[in-house]
Short mmCIF file of N, CA and C in Angstrom, two decimals:
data_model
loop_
_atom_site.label_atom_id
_atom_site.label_comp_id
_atom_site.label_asym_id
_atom_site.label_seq_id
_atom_site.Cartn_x
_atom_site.Cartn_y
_atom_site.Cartn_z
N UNK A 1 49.88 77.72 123.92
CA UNK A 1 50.77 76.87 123.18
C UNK A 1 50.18 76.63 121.79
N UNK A 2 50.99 76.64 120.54
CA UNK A 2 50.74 76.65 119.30
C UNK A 2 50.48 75.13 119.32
N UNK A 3 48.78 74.55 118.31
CA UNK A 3 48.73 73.60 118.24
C UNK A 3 49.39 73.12 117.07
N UNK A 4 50.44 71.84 117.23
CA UNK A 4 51.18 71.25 116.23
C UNK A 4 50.27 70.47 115.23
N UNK A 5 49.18 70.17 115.41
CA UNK A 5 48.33 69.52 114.22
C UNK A 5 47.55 70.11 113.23
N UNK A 6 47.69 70.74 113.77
CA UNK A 6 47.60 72.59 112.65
C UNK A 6 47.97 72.33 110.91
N UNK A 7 46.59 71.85 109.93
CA UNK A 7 47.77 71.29 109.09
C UNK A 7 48.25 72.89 108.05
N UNK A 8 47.61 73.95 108.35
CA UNK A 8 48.04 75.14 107.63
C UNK A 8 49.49 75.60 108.37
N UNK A 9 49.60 74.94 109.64
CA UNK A 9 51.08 75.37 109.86
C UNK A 9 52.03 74.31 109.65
N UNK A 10 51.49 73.12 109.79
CA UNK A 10 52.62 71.88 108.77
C UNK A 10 53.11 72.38 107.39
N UNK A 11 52.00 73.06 106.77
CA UNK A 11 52.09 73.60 105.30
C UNK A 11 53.18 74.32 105.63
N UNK A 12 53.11 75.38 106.04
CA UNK A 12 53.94 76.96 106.15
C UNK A 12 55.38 75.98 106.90
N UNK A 13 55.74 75.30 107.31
CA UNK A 13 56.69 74.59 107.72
C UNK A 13 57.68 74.17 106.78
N UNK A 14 56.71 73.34 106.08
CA UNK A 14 57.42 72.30 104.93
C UNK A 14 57.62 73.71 103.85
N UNK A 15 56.79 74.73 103.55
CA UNK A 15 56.65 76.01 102.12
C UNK A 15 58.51 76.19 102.88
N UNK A 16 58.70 77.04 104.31
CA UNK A 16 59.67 77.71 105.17
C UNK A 16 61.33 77.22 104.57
N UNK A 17 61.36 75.54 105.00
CA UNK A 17 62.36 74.67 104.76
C UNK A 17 62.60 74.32 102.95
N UNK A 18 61.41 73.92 102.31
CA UNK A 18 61.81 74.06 100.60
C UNK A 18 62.88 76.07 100.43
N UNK A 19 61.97 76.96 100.56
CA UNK A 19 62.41 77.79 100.30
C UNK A 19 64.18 78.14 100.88
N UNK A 20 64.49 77.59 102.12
CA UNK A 20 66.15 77.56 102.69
C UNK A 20 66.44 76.70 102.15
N UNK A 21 66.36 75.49 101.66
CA UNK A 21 66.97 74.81 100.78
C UNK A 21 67.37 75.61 99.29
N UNK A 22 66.23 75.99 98.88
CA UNK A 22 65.97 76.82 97.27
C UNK A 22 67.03 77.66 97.71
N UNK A 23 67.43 78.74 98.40
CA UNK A 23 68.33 79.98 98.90
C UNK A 23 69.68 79.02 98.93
N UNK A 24 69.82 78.21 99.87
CA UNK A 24 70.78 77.38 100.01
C UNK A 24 71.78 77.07 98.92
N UNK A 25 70.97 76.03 97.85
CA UNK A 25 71.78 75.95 96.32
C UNK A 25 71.77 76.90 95.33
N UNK A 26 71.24 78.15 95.59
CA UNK A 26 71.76 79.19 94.84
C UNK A 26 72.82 79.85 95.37
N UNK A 27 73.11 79.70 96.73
CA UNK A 27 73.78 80.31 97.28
C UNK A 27 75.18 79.37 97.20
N UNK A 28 75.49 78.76 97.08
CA UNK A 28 75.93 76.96 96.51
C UNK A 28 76.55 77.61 95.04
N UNK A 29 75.70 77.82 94.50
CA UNK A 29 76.14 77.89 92.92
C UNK A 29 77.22 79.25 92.59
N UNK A 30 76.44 80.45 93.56
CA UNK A 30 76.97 81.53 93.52
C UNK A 30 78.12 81.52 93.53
N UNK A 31 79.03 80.90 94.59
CA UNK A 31 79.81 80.47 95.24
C UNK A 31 80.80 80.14 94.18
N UNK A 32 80.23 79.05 93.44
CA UNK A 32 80.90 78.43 92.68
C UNK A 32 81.40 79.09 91.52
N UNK A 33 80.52 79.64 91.64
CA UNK A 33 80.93 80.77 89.87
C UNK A 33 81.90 82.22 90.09
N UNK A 34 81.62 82.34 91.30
CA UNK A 34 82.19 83.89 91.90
C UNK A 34 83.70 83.18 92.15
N UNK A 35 83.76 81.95 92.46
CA UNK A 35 85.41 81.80 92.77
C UNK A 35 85.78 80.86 91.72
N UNK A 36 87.25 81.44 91.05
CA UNK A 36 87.47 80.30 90.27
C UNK A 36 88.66 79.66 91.17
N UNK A 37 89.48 78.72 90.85
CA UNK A 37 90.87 77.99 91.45
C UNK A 37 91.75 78.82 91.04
N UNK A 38 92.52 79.13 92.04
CA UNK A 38 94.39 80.20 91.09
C UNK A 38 95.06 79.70 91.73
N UNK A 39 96.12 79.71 90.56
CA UNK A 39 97.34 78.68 90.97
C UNK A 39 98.46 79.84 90.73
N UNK A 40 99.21 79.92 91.78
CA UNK A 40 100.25 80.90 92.10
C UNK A 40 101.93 79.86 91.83
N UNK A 41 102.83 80.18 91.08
CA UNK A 41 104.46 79.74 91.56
C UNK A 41 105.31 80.64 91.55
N UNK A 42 106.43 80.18 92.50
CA UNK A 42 107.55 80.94 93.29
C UNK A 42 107.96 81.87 92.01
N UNK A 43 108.93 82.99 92.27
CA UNK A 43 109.41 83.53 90.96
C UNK A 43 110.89 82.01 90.58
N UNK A 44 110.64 81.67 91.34
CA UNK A 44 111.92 80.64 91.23
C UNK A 44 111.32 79.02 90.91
N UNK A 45 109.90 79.17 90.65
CA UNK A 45 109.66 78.16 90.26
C UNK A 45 109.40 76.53 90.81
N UNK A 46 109.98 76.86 92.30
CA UNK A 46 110.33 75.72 93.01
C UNK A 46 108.58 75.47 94.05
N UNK A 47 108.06 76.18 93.96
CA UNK A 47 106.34 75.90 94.76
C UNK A 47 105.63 76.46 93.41
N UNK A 48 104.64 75.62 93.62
CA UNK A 48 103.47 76.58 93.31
C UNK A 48 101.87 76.11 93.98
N UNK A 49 101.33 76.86 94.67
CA UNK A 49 100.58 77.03 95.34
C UNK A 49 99.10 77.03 94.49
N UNK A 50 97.87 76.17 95.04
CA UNK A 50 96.75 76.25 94.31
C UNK A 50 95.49 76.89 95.22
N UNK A 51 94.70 77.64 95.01
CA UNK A 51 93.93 78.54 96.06
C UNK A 51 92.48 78.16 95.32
N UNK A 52 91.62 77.70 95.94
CA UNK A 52 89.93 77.29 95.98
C UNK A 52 89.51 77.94 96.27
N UNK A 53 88.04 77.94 95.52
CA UNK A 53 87.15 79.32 96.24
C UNK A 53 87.20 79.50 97.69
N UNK A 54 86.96 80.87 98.31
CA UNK A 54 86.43 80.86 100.02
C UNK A 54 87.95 80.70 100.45
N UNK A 55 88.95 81.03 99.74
CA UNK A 55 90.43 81.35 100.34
C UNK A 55 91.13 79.75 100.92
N UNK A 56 90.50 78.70 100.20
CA UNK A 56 91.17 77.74 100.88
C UNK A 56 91.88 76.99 99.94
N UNK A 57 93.15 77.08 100.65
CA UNK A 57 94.53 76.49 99.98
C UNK A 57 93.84 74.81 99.76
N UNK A 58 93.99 74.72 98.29
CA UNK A 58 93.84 73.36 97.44
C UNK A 58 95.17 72.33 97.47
N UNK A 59 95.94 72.78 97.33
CA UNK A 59 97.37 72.34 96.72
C UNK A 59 99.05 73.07 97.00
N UNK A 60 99.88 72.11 97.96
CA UNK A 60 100.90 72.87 97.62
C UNK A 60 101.91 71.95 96.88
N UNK A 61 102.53 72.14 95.84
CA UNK A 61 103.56 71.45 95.19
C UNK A 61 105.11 71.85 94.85
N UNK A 62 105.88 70.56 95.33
CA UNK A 62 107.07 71.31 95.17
C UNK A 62 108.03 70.79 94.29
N UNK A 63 108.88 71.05 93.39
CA UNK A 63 109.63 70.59 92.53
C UNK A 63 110.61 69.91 93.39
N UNK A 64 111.67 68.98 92.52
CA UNK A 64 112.98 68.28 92.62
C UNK A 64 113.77 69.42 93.31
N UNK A 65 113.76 70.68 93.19
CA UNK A 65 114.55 71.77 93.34
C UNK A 65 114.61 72.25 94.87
N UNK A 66 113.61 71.69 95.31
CA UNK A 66 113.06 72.36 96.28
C UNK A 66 114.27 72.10 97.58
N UNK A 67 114.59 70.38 97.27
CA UNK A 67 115.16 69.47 98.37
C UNK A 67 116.36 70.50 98.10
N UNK A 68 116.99 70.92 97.53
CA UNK A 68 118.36 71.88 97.37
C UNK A 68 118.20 73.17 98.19
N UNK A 69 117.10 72.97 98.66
CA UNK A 69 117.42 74.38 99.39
C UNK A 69 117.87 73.95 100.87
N UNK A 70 117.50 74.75 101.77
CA UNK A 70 117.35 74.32 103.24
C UNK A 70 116.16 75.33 103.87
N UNK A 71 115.47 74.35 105.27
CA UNK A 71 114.18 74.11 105.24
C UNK A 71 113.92 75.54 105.53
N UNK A 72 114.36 76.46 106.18
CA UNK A 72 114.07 77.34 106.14
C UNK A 72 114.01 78.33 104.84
N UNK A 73 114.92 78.92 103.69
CA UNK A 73 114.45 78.87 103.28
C UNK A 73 113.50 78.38 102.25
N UNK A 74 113.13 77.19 102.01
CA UNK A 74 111.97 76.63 101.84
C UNK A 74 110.76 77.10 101.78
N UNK A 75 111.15 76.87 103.43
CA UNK A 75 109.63 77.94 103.93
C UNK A 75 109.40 78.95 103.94
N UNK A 76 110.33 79.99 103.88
CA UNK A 76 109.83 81.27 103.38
C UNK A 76 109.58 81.03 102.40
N UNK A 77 109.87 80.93 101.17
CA UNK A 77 109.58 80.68 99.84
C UNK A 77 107.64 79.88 99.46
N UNK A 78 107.68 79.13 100.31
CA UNK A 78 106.29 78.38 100.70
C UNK A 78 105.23 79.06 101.31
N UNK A 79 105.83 80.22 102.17
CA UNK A 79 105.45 81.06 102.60
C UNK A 79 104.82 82.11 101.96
N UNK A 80 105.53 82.48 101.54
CA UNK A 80 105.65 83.95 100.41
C UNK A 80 104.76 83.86 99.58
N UNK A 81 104.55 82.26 98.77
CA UNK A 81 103.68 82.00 97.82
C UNK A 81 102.29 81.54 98.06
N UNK A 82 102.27 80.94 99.17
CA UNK A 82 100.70 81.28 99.91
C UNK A 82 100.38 83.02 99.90
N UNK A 83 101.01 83.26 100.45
CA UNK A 83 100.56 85.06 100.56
C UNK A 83 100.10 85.42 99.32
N UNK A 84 101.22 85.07 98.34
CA UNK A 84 100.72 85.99 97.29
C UNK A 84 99.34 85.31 96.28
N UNK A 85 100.01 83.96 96.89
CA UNK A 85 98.17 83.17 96.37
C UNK A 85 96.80 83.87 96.47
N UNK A 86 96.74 84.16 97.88
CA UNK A 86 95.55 84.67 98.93
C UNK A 86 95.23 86.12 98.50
N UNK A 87 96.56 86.63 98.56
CA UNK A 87 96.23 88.66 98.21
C UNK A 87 96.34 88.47 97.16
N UNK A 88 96.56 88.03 96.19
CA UNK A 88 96.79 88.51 94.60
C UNK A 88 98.05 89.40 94.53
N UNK A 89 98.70 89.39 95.19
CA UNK A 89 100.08 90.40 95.36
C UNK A 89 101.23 89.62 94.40
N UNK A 90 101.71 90.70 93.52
CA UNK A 90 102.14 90.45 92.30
C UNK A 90 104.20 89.57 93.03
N UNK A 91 104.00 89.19 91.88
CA UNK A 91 105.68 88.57 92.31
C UNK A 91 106.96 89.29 92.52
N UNK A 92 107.47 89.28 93.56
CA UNK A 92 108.73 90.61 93.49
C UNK A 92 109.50 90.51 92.20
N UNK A 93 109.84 91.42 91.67
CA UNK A 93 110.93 91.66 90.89
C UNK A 93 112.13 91.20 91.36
N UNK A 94 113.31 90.66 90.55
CA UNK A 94 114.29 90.00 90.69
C UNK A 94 115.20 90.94 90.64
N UNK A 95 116.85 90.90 91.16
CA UNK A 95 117.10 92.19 91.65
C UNK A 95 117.83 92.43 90.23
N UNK A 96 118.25 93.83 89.52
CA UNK A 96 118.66 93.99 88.75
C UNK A 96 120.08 94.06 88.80
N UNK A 97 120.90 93.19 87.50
CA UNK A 97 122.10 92.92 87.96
C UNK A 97 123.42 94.22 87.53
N UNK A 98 124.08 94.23 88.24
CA UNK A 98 124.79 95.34 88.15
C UNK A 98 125.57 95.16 86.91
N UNK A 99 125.87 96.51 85.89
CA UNK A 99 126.07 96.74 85.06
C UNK A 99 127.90 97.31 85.10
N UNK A 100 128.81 95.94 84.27
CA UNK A 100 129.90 95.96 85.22
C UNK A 100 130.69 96.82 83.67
N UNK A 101 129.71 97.57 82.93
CA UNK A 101 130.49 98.47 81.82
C UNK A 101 129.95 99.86 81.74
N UNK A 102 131.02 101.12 81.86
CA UNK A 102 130.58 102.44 81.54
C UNK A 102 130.03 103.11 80.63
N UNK A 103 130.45 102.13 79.58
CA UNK A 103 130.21 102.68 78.15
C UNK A 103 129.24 101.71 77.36
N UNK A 104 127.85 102.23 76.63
CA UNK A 104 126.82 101.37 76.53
C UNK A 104 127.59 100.61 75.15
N UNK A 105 127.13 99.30 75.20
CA UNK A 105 127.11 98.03 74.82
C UNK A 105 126.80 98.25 73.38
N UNK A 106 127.91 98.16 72.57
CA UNK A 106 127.61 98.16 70.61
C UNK A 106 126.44 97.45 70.20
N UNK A 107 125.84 98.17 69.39
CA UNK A 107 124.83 97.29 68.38
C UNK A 107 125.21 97.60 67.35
N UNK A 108 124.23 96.25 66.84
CA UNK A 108 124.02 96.27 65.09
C UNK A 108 123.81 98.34 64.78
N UNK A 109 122.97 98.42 65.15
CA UNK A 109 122.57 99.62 64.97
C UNK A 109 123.67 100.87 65.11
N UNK A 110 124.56 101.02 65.66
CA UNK A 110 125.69 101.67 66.32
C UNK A 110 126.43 102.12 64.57
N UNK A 111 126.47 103.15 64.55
CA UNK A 111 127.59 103.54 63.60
C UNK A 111 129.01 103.66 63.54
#
């Protein structure tokens, strides 16, 4: 059995624990600098979602707009914008609206 009054192993004890502490708050800091906060909103404006380092949802906020919907979709929408918080996955495109003329649209430019 290792004698505990050992004061060269009290030493190497107390050296052991400073040094995991020392690792500890660098590892602390790393942390801090490697993640910044991103704040994600709906393409519609009605959430927007705030994401903390280490993937953890900070904040969800919802506009006046929001109560106009119904809860479902809501929540997809609440949904959707966590996701794209987390992946970085860009905002869908809005659908393009149909073009209700055959013949392109006069400009200034048009002779």
């Amino acid at each position: 059995m290792a004698d505990l009054s050992n004061p060269q192993l009290i030493e190497e004890m107390r050296w052991q624990l400073r040094e995991i502490e020392a690792r500890k708050a660098e590892n602390a800091k790393a942390l801090a600098a490697a993640g910044e906060v991103t704040e994600v909103t709906s393409p519609d404006g009605v959430v927007t979602v705030t994401v903390e380092p280490g993937g953890v949802i900070g904040e969800v906020r919802l506009t006046d707009k929001a109560l106009a919907s119904t809860a479902s979709a809501l929540g997809e929408v609440i949904t959707a914008t966590i996701r794209r918080a987390l992946t970085g996955e860009p905002a869908p495109r809005p659908d393009p609206v149909e073009d209700d003329h055959d013949e392109p649209i006069d400009t200034v430019f048009d002779l």
